mmCIF file of C-alpha atoms and ligand atoms in Angstrom:
data_model
loop_
_atom_site.group_PDB
_atom_site.id
_atom_site.type_symbol
_atom_site.label_atom_id
_atom_site.label_comp_id
_atom_site.label_asym_id
_atom_site.label_seq_id
_atom_site.Cartn_x
_atom_site.Cartn_y
_atom_site.Cartn_z
ATOM 1 C CA MET L 19 208.560 109.042 175.406
ATOM 2 C CA ASN L 20 205.392 111.031 174.739
ATOM 3 C CA ILE L 21 202.625 108.842 172.986
ATOM 4 C CA VAL L 22 199.137 110.312 172.563
ATOM 5 C CA SER L 23 196.365 107.974 171.478
ATOM 6 C CA ASP L 24 193.457 110.282 172.049
ATOM 7 C CA LEU L 25 192.336 111.906 168.963
ATOM 8 C CA ALA L 26 191.093 115.249 170.396
ATOM 9 C CA GLU L 27 194.456 115.605 172.445
ATOM 10 C CA GLY L 28 196.370 114.636 169.311
ATOM 11 C CA ARG L 29 194.457 117.119 167.061
ATOM 12 C CA ARG L 30 195.163 119.951 169.670
ATOM 13 C CA ILE L 31 198.895 119.025 169.952
ATOM 14 C CA LEU L 32 199.254 119.030 166.083
ATOM 15 C CA ALA L 33 197.322 122.326 165.596
ATOM 16 C CA GLU L 34 199.119 124.160 168.326
ATOM 17 C CA ALA L 35 202.661 122.842 167.174
ATOM 18 C CA ILE L 36 201.883 123.910 163.358
ATOM 19 C CA GLY L 37 200.416 127.180 164.430
ATOM 20 C CA ALA L 38 203.749 127.969 166.405
ATOM 21 C CA ALA L 39 205.929 126.758 163.471
ATOM 22 C CA LYS L 40 207.676 129.227 161.182
ATOM 23 C CA ARG L 41 209.452 126.721 159.079
ATOM 24 C CA LEU L 42 207.214 123.364 158.961
ATOM 25 C CA VAL L 43 208.627 120.568 156.897
ATOM 26 C CA LEU L 44 206.104 117.592 156.336
ATOM 27 C CA PHE L 45 207.322 114.016 155.745
ATOM 28 C CA THR L 46 204.969 111.377 154.334
ATOM 29 C CA GLY L 47 205.012 107.506 153.768
ATOM 30 C CA ALA L 48 202.420 104.980 152.808
ATOM 31 C CA GLY L 49 200.206 105.607 155.827
ATOM 32 C CA VAL L 50 198.937 108.693 154.358
ATOM 33 C CA SER L 51 197.815 106.960 151.271
ATOM 34 C CA THR L 52 196.317 103.771 152.972
ATOM 35 C CA GLU L 53 193.391 106.251 154.018
ATOM 36 C CA SER L 54 192.776 106.631 150.189
ATOM 37 C CA GLY L 55 192.536 102.648 149.794
ATOM 38 C CA ILE L 56 196.216 102.461 148.324
ATOM 39 C CA PRO L 57 197.834 99.376 150.134
ATOM 40 C CA ASP L 58 201.236 99.759 151.689
ATOM 41 C CA PHE L 59 203.456 97.677 149.370
ATOM 42 C CA ARG L 60 205.817 96.796 152.233
ATOM 43 C CA SER L 61 203.225 95.681 154.800
ATOM 44 C CA PRO L 62 202.383 92.053 155.547
ATOM 45 C CA GLY L 63 199.959 91.199 152.565
ATOM 46 C CA GLY L 64 201.484 94.078 150.632
ATOM 47 C CA LEU L 65 202.459 93.614 146.908
ATOM 48 C CA TRP L 66 206.239 93.200 148.070
ATOM 49 C CA SER L 67 205.476 90.482 150.418
ATOM 50 C CA ARG L 68 203.524 88.560 147.805
ATOM 51 C CA MET L 69 205.966 89.090 144.719
ATOM 52 C CA ARG L 70 209.762 89.128 144.466
ATOM 53 C CA PRO L 71 210.540 92.740 143.831
ATOM 54 C CA ILE L 72 212.062 93.488 140.296
ATOM 55 C CA THR L 73 215.503 95.025 140.973
ATOM 56 C CA PHE L 74 216.917 97.924 138.814
ATOM 57 C CA GLN L 75 219.669 95.322 137.730
ATOM 58 C CA ASP L 76 216.946 92.657 136.792
ATOM 59 C CA PHE L 77 215.119 95.397 134.863
ATOM 60 C CA VAL L 78 218.090 96.517 132.883
ATOM 61 C CA ALA L 79 219.376 92.727 132.230
ATOM 62 C CA SER L 80 216.232 90.968 131.156
ATOM 63 C CA GLU L 81 213.381 91.759 128.652
ATOM 64 C CA ALA L 82 211.165 89.145 130.564
ATOM 65 C CA ALA L 83 211.860 91.216 133.868
ATOM 66 C CA ARG L 84 210.997 94.483 132.060
ATOM 67 C CA LEU L 85 207.684 93.107 130.801
ATOM 68 C CA GLU L 86 206.855 91.704 134.018
ATOM 69 C CA ASP L 87 207.739 95.164 135.788
ATOM 70 C CA TRP L 88 205.476 96.854 133.336
ATOM 71 C CA ARG L 89 202.498 94.404 134.045
ATOM 72 C CA ARG L 90 202.907 95.434 137.687
ATOM 73 C CA ARG L 91 203.073 99.226 136.767
ATOM 74 C CA PHE L 92 199.972 99.268 134.845
ATOM 75 C CA HIS L 93 198.172 97.478 137.848
ATOM 76 C CA LEU L 94 199.371 100.008 140.268
ATOM 77 C CA MET L 95 198.714 102.890 137.825
ATOM 78 C CA ALA L 96 195.020 101.664 137.692
ATOM 79 C CA GLU L 97 194.918 101.674 141.316
ATOM 80 C CA PHE L 98 196.403 105.163 141.722
ATOM 81 C CA GLU L 99 194.003 106.583 139.173
ATOM 82 C CA ALA L 100 191.098 105.150 141.120
ATOM 83 C CA ALA L 101 192.296 106.639 144.443
ATOM 84 C CA ILE L 102 191.312 110.090 145.677
ATOM 85 C CA PRO L 103 193.270 112.355 147.763
ATOM 86 C CA ASN L 104 191.997 112.188 151.389
ATOM 87 C CA ALA L 105 191.523 114.697 154.229
ATOM 88 C CA GLY L 106 195.215 114.289 155.197
ATOM 89 C CA HIS L 107 196.587 115.030 151.663
ATOM 90 C CA ARG L 108 194.153 118.048 151.342
ATOM 91 C CA ALA L 109 195.288 119.344 154.735
ATOM 92 C CA MET L 110 198.872 119.045 153.854
ATOM 93 C CA ALA L 111 198.340 120.691 150.488
ATOM 94 C CA ARG L 112 196.715 123.820 152.325
ATOM 95 C CA LEU L 113 199.758 123.978 154.662
ATOM 96 C CA VAL L 114 202.062 124.058 151.749
ATOM 97 C CA GLY L 115 199.843 126.565 149.699
ATOM 98 C CA SER L 116 199.628 129.115 152.668
ATOM 99 C CA GLY L 117 203.271 129.015 152.735
ATOM 100 C CA LYS L 118 203.326 127.427 156.467
ATOM 101 C CA ALA L 119 205.223 124.409 155.053
ATOM 102 C CA ILE L 120 208.311 125.147 153.321
ATOM 103 C CA ALA L 121 208.632 121.636 151.766
ATOM 104 C CA LEU L 122 206.592 118.124 151.607
ATOM 105 C CA ILE L 123 209.080 115.267 151.439
ATOM 106 C CA THR L 124 207.452 112.037 150.409
ATOM 107 C CA GLN L 125 208.050 108.391 150.071
ATOM 108 C CA ASN L 126 205.031 107.906 148.121
ATOM 109 C CA ILE L 127 204.766 107.172 144.387
ATOM 110 C CA ASP L 128 201.166 107.432 143.688
ATOM 111 C CA GLY L 129 200.841 110.869 142.828
ATOM 112 C CA LEU L 130 198.174 111.869 145.333
ATOM 113 C CA HIS L 131 200.199 114.848 146.790
ATOM 114 C CA GLU L 132 200.441 116.274 143.217
ATOM 115 C CA ARG L 133 196.664 115.710 142.633
ATOM 116 C CA SER L 134 195.933 117.348 145.884
ATOM 117 C CA GLY L 135 197.527 120.595 144.867
ATOM 118 C CA VAL L 136 201.047 120.558 146.303
ATOM 119 C CA PRO L 137 203.199 122.383 143.741
ATOM 120 C CA GLU L 138 206.305 120.675 142.163
ATOM 121 C CA ASP L 139 208.718 123.273 143.564
ATOM 122 C CA ARG L 140 207.595 122.382 147.311
ATOM 123 C CA LEU L 141 207.309 118.584 146.689
ATOM 124 C CA ILE L 142 210.257 116.178 147.281
ATOM 125 C CA ARG L 143 209.724 112.848 145.938
ATOM 126 C CA LEU L 144 212.462 110.536 147.315
ATOM 127 C CA HIS L 145 211.359 107.416 145.650
ATOM 128 C CA GLY L 146 210.201 108.994 142.381
ATOM 129 C CA THR L 147 206.686 108.559 140.909
ATOM 130 C CA GLY L 148 204.726 105.627 139.570
ATOM 131 C CA THR L 149 202.551 108.025 137.392
ATOM 132 C CA HIS L 150 204.903 108.377 134.438
ATOM 133 C CA ALA L 151 207.905 106.908 132.779
ATOM 134 C CA SER L 152 211.182 108.199 131.695
ATOM 135 C CA CYS L 153 214.288 107.073 129.451
ATOM 136 C CA LEU L 154 216.999 105.806 131.503
ATOM 137 C CA ASP L 155 219.707 107.374 129.285
ATOM 138 C CA CYS L 156 218.280 110.770 128.325
ATOM 139 C CA HIS L 157 215.455 111.270 130.861
ATOM 140 C CA GLU L 158 212.782 111.906 128.177
ATOM 141 C CA ARG L 159 209.424 111.408 129.706
ATOM 142 C CA MET L 160 206.794 109.020 128.640
ATOM 143 C CA GLU L 161 203.284 108.575 129.816
ATOM 144 C CA ILE L 162 202.413 105.243 131.315
ATOM 145 C CA ALA L 163 199.380 104.758 128.870
ATOM 146 C CA GLU L 164 201.958 105.285 125.895
ATOM 147 C CA ALA L 165 204.085 102.569 127.295
ATOM 148 C CA GLU L 166 201.098 100.432 127.650
ATOM 149 C CA ALA L 167 200.070 100.986 124.028
ATOM 150 C CA ALA L 168 203.760 100.423 122.664
ATOM 151 C CA ILE L 169 203.697 97.051 124.627
ATOM 152 C CA ALA L 170 200.176 95.994 123.319
ATOM 153 C CA ALA L 171 201.487 96.897 119.724
ATOM 154 C CA THR L 172 204.887 95.301 119.639
ATOM 155 C CA GLY L 173 204.768 92.721 122.420
ATOM 156 C CA GLN L 174 208.358 94.263 123.658
ATOM 157 C CA SER L 175 209.275 96.845 126.238
ATOM 158 C CA PRO L 176 209.159 100.411 125.045
ATOM 159 C CA ARG L 177 212.279 102.171 123.861
ATOM 160 C CA CYS L 178 212.949 106.004 123.960
ATOM 161 C CA PRO L 179 211.689 107.617 120.659
ATOM 162 C CA ALA L 180 214.725 110.162 121.093
ATOM 163 C CA CYS L 181 217.651 107.784 121.847
ATOM 164 C CA GLY L 182 216.537 104.310 121.736
ATOM 165 C CA GLY L 183 217.237 103.913 125.543
ATOM 166 C CA LEU L 184 215.282 101.801 127.903
ATOM 167 C CA ILE L 185 212.049 103.462 129.303
ATOM 168 C CA LYS L 186 211.250 102.770 132.726
ATOM 169 C CA CYS L 187 208.536 103.717 135.147
ATOM 170 C CA ALA L 188 210.081 106.903 137.227
ATOM 171 C CA VAL L 189 209.947 105.321 140.430
ATOM 172 C CA VAL L 190 213.255 104.459 142.381
ATOM 173 C CA SER L 191 213.555 100.612 141.976
ATOM 174 C CA PHE L 192 215.250 98.395 144.689
ATOM 175 C CA GLY L 193 218.895 98.442 143.659
ATOM 176 C CA GLN L 194 218.487 101.959 142.092
ATOM 177 C CA ALA L 195 220.548 104.768 143.209
ATOM 178 C CA MET L 196 218.492 107.466 145.238
ATOM 179 C CA PRO L 197 217.856 110.617 143.176
ATOM 180 C CA GLU L 198 220.927 112.839 144.212
ATOM 181 C CA ALA L 199 219.208 116.340 143.585
ATOM 182 C CA GLU L 200 215.955 115.015 145.586
ATOM 183 C CA MET L 201 217.948 113.869 148.540
ATOM 184 C CA THR L 202 220.106 117.235 148.600
ATOM 185 C CA ARG L 203 216.778 119.211 148.631
ATOM 186 C CA ALA L 204 215.357 116.985 151.269
ATOM 187 C CA GLU L 205 218.404 117.088 153.614
ATOM 188 C CA ALA L 206 218.668 121.160 153.205
ATOM 189 C CA ALA L 207 214.692 121.365 154.009
ATOM 190 C CA SER L 208 215.223 119.189 157.019
ATOM 191 C CA ARG L 209 217.919 121.032 158.474
ATOM 192 C CA ALA L 210 216.082 124.270 157.778
ATOM 193 C CA ALA L 211 213.016 122.980 159.676
ATOM 194 C CA ASP L 212 211.825 124.477 163.053
ATOM 195 C CA LEU L 213 209.046 121.760 163.106
ATOM 196 C CA PHE L 214 209.464 118.463 161.448
ATOM 197 C CA VAL L 215 206.206 116.241 161.121
ATOM 198 C CA ALA L 216 206.614 112.545 159.995
ATOM 199 C CA ALA L 217 203.166 111.245 159.004
ATOM 200 C CA GLY L 218 202.476 107.742 157.935
ATOM 201 C CA SER L 219 205.943 106.409 157.599
ATOM 202 C CA SER L 220 207.415 103.539 159.693
ATOM 203 C CA LEU L 221 210.709 105.494 159.495
ATOM 204 C CA GLN L 222 212.580 102.291 158.763
ATOM 205 C CA VAL L 223 213.664 102.797 155.118
ATOM 206 C CA HIS L 224 217.050 104.636 154.942
ATOM 207 C CA PRO L 225 218.262 107.037 153.915
ATOM 208 C CA ALA L 226 214.794 108.644 154.203
ATOM 209 C CA ALA L 227 214.535 107.703 157.754
ATOM 210 C CA GLY L 228 217.657 109.715 158.437
ATOM 211 C CA LEU L 229 215.692 112.930 157.661
ATOM 212 C CA PRO L 230 213.858 113.320 160.938
ATOM 213 C CA VAL L 231 217.019 112.649 162.705
ATOM 214 C CA ALA L 232 218.903 115.358 160.784
ATOM 215 C CA ALA L 233 216.079 117.825 161.323
ATOM 216 C CA ARG L 234 215.973 117.030 165.065
ATOM 217 C CA ARG L 235 219.978 117.411 165.450
ATOM 218 C CA ALA L 236 219.649 120.950 163.731
ATOM 219 C CA GLY L 237 217.110 121.811 166.469
ATOM 220 C CA ALA L 238 213.679 121.135 165.054
ATOM 221 C CA ARG L 239 210.816 119.863 167.135
ATOM 222 C CA LEU L 240 209.802 116.343 165.810
ATOM 223 C CA LEU L 241 206.159 115.105 165.718
ATOM 224 C CA ILE L 242 205.379 111.591 164.640
ATOM 225 C CA VAL L 243 201.907 110.990 163.353
ATOM 226 C CA ASN L 244 201.302 107.278 162.663
ATOM 227 C CA ARG L 245 198.814 104.648 163.268
ATOM 228 C CA ASP L 246 201.478 102.234 164.499
ATOM 229 C CA GLU L 247 204.764 102.331 166.445
ATOM 230 C CA THR L 248 207.798 103.742 164.244
ATOM 231 C CA ALA L 249 211.538 103.362 164.364
ATOM 232 C CA LEU L 250 212.007 106.765 165.750
ATOM 233 C CA ASP L 251 209.307 107.159 168.348
ATOM 234 C CA SER L 252 211.893 107.538 171.077
ATOM 235 C CA LEU L 253 213.475 110.425 169.410
ATOM 236 C CA ALA L 254 210.407 112.453 168.823
ATOM 237 C CA ASP L 255 209.027 115.327 171.055
ATOM 238 C CA ARG L 256 205.403 113.847 170.796
ATOM 239 C CA VAL L 257 204.181 110.759 168.900
ATOM 240 C CA LEU L 258 200.496 111.132 167.931
ATOM 241 C CA ARG L 259 198.761 107.668 167.100
ATOM 242 C CA GLY L 260 195.744 107.446 164.965
ATOM 243 C CA PRO L 261 194.147 108.080 161.685
ATOM 244 C CA ILE L 262 196.159 110.666 159.739
ATOM 245 C CA GLY L 263 193.360 112.400 157.921
ATOM 246 C CA ARG L 264 191.296 112.907 161.163
ATOM 247 C CA LEU L 265 194.378 114.130 162.992
ATOM 248 C CA PHE L 266 195.201 116.811 160.368
ATOM 249 C CA ASP L 267 191.690 117.662 159.601
ATOM 250 C CA PRO L 268 189.191 117.976 162.595
ATOM 251 C CA SER L 269 186.309 118.394 160.001
ATOM 252 C CA ASP L 270 187.047 114.820 158.680
ATOM 253 C CA ASP L 271 185.088 112.887 161.185
ATOM 254 C CA ALA L 272 182.644 111.897 158.336
ATOM 255 C CA GLY L 273 185.526 110.612 156.393
ATOM 256 C CA ARG L 274 186.663 106.962 156.221
ATOM 257 C CA ASP L 275 188.767 105.561 159.034
ATOM 258 C CA GLY L 276 191.430 103.968 156.932
ATOM 259 C CA ALA L 277 192.430 100.421 156.433
ATOM 260 C CA PRO L 278 192.675 98.256 159.708
HETATM 261 ZN ZN1 ZN O 313 216.216 108.533 125.667
#
């Protein structure tokens, strides 16, 4: 195992590896966004440790569960809108924009990669997005604000104007199937990578955590960038411990140091 905790050394290793890569794939989790003030839902004290998650089955079966899910979504949407992409998001957007990174795979639902300028065709969202909603039957899109207005007006969870189906925030809920097309794209990108950089993920949630393993097996170098230990540290070529924004962007020394 090869753990580097020194910031300057970590920056040097990351910059050199990225410089040498021909097909970089970036993979991100909650740790990238905690540096923008968005809490990690799964961490101790995070949303899911304080409230029982509403499963997909609950949502479909119960109007009360739907209204509670929406109440939480509106709260989260306000947090997402108040947050600003940080140095890590911006550095990754530059790597995608320059063509260096062939894909950015994310577990995050906060929309910060989109807002930092990563184009849709290079962004693979494994857990959907919390920034809009869609119909469970015909996939018609609805904005979160529109859903909020509908509930305020009727007291009932919103229905699809096109087909009458249930509208749900476009995240992948507990108990809901992973998006097949996104998983297929993510697996293909991971196998094509010559460098796979996993940042801000504890790499414990499957099947997402299988992607770095697939990349490594297909011959990619694996770098893990995270504040804390991850489940795959022993598999990585190098493990860089530290604040993600500052490791990706040496000019970010004036930036915030992230949550403790
Ligand atoms: Zn519909």
